[in-house]
PDB file of C-alpha atoms in Angstrom:
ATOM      1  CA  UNK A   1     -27.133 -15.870  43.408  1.00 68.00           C
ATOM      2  CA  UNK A   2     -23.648 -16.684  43.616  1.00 71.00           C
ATOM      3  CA  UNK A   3     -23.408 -18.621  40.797  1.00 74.00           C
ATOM      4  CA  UNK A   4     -25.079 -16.201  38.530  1.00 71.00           C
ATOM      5  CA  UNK A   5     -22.888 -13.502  39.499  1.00 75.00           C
ATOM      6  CA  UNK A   6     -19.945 -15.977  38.436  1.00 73.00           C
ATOM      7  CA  UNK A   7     -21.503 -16.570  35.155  1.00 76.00           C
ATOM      8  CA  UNK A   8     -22.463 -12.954  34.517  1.00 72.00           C
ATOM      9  CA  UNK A   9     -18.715 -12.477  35.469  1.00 73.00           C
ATOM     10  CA  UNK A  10     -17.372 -15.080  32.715  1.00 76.00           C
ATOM     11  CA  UNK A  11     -19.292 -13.869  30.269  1.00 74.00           C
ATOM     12  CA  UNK A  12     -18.527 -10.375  30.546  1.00 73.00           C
ATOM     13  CA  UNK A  13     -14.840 -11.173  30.550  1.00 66.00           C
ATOM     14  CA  UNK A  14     -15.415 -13.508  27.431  1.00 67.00           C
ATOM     15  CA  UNK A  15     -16.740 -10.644  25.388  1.00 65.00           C
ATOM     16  CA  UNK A  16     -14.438  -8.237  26.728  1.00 67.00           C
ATOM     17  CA  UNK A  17     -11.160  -9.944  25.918  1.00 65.00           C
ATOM     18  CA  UNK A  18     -12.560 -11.378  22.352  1.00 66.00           C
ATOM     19  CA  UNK A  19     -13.731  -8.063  21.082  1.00 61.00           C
ATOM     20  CA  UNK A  20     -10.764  -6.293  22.204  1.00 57.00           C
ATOM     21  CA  UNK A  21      -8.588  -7.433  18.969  1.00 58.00           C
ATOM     22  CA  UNK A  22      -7.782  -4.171  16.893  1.00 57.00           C
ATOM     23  CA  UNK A  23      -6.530  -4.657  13.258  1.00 57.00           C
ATOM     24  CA  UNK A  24      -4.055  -2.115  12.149  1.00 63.00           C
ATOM     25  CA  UNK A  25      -3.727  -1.434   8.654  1.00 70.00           C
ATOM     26  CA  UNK A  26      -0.376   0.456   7.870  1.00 81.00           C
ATOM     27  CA  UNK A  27       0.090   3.095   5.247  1.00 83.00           C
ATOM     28  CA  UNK A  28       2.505   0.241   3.639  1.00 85.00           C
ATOM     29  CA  UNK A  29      -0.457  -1.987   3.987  1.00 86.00           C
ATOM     30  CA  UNK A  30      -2.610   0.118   1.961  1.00 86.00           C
ATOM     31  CA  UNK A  31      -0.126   0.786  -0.637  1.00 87.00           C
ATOM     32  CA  UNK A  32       0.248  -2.898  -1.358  1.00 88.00           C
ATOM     33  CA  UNK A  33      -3.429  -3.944  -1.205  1.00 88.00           C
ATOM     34  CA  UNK A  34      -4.303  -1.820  -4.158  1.00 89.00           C
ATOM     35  CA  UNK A  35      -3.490  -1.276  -8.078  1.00 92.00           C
ATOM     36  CA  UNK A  36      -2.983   2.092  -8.662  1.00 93.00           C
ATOM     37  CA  UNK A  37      -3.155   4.601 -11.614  1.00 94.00           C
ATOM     38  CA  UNK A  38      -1.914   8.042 -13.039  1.00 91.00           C
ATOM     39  CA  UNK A  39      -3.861  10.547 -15.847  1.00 86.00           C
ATOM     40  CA  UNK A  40      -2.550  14.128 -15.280  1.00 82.00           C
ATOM     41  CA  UNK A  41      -3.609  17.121 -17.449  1.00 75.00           C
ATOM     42  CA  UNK A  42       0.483  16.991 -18.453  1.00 79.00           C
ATOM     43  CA  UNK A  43      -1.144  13.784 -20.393  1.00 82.00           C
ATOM     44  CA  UNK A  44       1.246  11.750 -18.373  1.00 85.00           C
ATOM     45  CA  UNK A  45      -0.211   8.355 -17.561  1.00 90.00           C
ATOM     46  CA  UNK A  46       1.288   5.143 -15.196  1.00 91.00           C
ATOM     47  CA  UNK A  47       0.181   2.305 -13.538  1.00 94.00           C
ATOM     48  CA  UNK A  48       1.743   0.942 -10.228  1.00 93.00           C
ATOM     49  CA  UNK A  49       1.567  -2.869  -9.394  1.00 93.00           C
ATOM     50  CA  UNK A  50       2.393  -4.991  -6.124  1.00 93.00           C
ATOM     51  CA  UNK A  51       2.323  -8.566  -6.197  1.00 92.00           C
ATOM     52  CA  UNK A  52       2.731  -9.719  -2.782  1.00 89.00           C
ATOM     53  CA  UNK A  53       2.920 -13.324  -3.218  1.00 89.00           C
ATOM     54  CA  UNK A  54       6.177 -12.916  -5.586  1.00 90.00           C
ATOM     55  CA  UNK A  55       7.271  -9.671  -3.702  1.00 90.00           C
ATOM     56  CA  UNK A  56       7.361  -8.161  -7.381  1.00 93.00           C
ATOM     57  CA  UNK A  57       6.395  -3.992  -8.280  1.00 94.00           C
ATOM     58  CA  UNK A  58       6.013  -2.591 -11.798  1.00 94.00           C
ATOM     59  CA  UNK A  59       5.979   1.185 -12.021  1.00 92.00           C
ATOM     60  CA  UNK A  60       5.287   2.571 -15.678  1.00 91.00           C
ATOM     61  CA  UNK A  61       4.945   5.962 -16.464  1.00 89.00           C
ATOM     62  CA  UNK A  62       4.161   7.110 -19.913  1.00 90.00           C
ATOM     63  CA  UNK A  63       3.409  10.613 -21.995  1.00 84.00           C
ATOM     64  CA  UNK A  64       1.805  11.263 -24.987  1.00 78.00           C
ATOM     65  CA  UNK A  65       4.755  10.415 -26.851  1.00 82.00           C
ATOM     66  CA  UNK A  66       5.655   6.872 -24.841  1.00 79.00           C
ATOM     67  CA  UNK A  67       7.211   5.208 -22.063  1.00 73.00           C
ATOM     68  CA  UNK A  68       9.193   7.773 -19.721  1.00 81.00           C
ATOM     69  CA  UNK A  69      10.030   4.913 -16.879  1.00 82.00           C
ATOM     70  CA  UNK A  70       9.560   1.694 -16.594  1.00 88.00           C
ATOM     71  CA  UNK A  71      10.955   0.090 -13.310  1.00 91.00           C
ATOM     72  CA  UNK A  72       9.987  -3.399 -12.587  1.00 92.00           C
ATOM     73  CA  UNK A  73      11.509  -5.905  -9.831  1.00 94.00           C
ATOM     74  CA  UNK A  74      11.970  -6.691  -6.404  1.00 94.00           C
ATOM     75  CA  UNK A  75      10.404  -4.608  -3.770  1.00 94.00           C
ATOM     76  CA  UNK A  76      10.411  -3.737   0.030  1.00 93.00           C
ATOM     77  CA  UNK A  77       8.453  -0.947   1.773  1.00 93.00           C
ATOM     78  CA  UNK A  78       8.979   0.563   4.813  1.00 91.00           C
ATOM     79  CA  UNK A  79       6.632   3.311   6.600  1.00 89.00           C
ATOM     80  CA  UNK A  80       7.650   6.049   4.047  1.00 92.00           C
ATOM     81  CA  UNK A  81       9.870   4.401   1.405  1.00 94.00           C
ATOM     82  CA  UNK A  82       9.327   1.597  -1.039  1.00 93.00           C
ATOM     83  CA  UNK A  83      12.065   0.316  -2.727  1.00 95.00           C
ATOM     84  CA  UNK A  84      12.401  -1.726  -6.317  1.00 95.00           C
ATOM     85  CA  UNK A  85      15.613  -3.661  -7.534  1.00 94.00           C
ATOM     86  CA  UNK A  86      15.555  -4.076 -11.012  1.00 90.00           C
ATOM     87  CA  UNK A  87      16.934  -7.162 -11.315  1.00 83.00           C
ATOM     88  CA  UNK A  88      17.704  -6.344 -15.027  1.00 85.00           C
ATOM     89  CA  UNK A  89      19.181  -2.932 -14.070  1.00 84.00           C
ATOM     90  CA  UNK A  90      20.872  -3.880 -11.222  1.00 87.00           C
ATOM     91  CA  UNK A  91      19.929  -0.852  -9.509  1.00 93.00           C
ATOM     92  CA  UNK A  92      17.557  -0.020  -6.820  1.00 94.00           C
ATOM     93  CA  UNK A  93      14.835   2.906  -7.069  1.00 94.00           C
ATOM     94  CA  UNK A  94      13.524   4.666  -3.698  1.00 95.00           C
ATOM     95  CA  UNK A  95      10.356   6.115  -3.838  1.00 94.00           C
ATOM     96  CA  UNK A  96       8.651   7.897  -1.362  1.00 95.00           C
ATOM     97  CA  UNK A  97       4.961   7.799  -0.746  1.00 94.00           C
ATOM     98  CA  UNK A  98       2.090   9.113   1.291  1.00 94.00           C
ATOM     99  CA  UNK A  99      -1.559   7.106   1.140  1.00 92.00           C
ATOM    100  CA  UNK A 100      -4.533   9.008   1.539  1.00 90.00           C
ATOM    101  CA  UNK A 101      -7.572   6.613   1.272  1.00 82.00           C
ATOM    102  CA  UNK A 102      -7.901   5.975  -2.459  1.00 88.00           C
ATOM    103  CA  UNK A 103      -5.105   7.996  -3.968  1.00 92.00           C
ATOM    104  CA  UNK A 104      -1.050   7.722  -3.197  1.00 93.00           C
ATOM    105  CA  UNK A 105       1.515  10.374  -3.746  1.00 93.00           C
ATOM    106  CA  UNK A 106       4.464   9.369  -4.608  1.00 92.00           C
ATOM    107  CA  UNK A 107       7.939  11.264  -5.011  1.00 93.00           C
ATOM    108  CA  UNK A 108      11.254  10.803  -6.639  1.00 91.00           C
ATOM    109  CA  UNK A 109      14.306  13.074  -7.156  1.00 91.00           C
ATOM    110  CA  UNK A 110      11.622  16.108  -5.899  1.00 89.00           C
ATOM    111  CA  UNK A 111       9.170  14.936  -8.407  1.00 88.00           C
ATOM    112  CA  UNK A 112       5.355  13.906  -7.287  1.00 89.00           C
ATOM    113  CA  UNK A 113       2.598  12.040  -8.887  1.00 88.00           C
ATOM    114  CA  UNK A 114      -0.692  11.175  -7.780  1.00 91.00           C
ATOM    115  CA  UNK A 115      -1.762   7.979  -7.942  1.00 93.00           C
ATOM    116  CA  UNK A 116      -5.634   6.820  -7.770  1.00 93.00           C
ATOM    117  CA  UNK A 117      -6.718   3.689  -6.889  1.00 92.00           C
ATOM    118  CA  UNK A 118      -7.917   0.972  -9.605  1.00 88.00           C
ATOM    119  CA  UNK A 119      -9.074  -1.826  -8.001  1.00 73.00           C
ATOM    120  CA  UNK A 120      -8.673  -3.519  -4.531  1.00 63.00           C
ATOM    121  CA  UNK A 121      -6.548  -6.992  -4.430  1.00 57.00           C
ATOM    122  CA  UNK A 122      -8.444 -10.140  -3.199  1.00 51.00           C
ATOM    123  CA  UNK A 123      -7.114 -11.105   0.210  1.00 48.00           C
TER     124      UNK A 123
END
């Protein structure tokens, strides 16, 4: 009886402690995992890119009439900032951003666009 009890014991410590792991996916985390994507009835249009592996963002915004911004480089992200250097430019661009699920607002000099969600990166 005892040595049931000990193996009952084991086993219920086993599963406790292995399925105890909790993943937490940041907001910066979601930003990066995804391609994301502007059309606003302004007919303003942009993409916004991450590549993780290169630590590398492209931000394009267009109108009806062409590009507006284009801001490509190297970027970091913090909790509510990301950050590109244009390495061309010389100059670094703060954004900030807020992640809802499948969409992303982002702000600049007390602008806002909403982003959607394209596609979701490999892992």
């Amino acid at each position: 009886m005892k040595r049931l009890s000990f193996i009952l014991c084991i086993i219920t410590c086993a599963l406790i402690f292995t399925s105890c792991k909790s993943v937490n996916i940041t907001s910066a985390d979601e930003l990066l995992s995804k391609t994301w994507q502007v059309t606003n009835q302004s007919g303003i249009c942009g993409e916004l890119k991450f590549d993780v592996d290169s630590s590398e963002a492209e931000l394009i915004i267009k109108d009806s009439q062409g590009v507006i911004a284009s801001v490509c480089g190297v970027f970091a992200v913090d909790k509510d900032n990301f950050y590109i250097t244009s390495t061309t430019l010389c100059k670094t661009y703060t954004f900030g951003y807020k992640v809802y699920k499948d969409r992303v607002v982002l702000s600049h000099n007390d602008y806002e666009l909403t982003f959607t969600a394209i596609n979701e990166k490999e892992p």
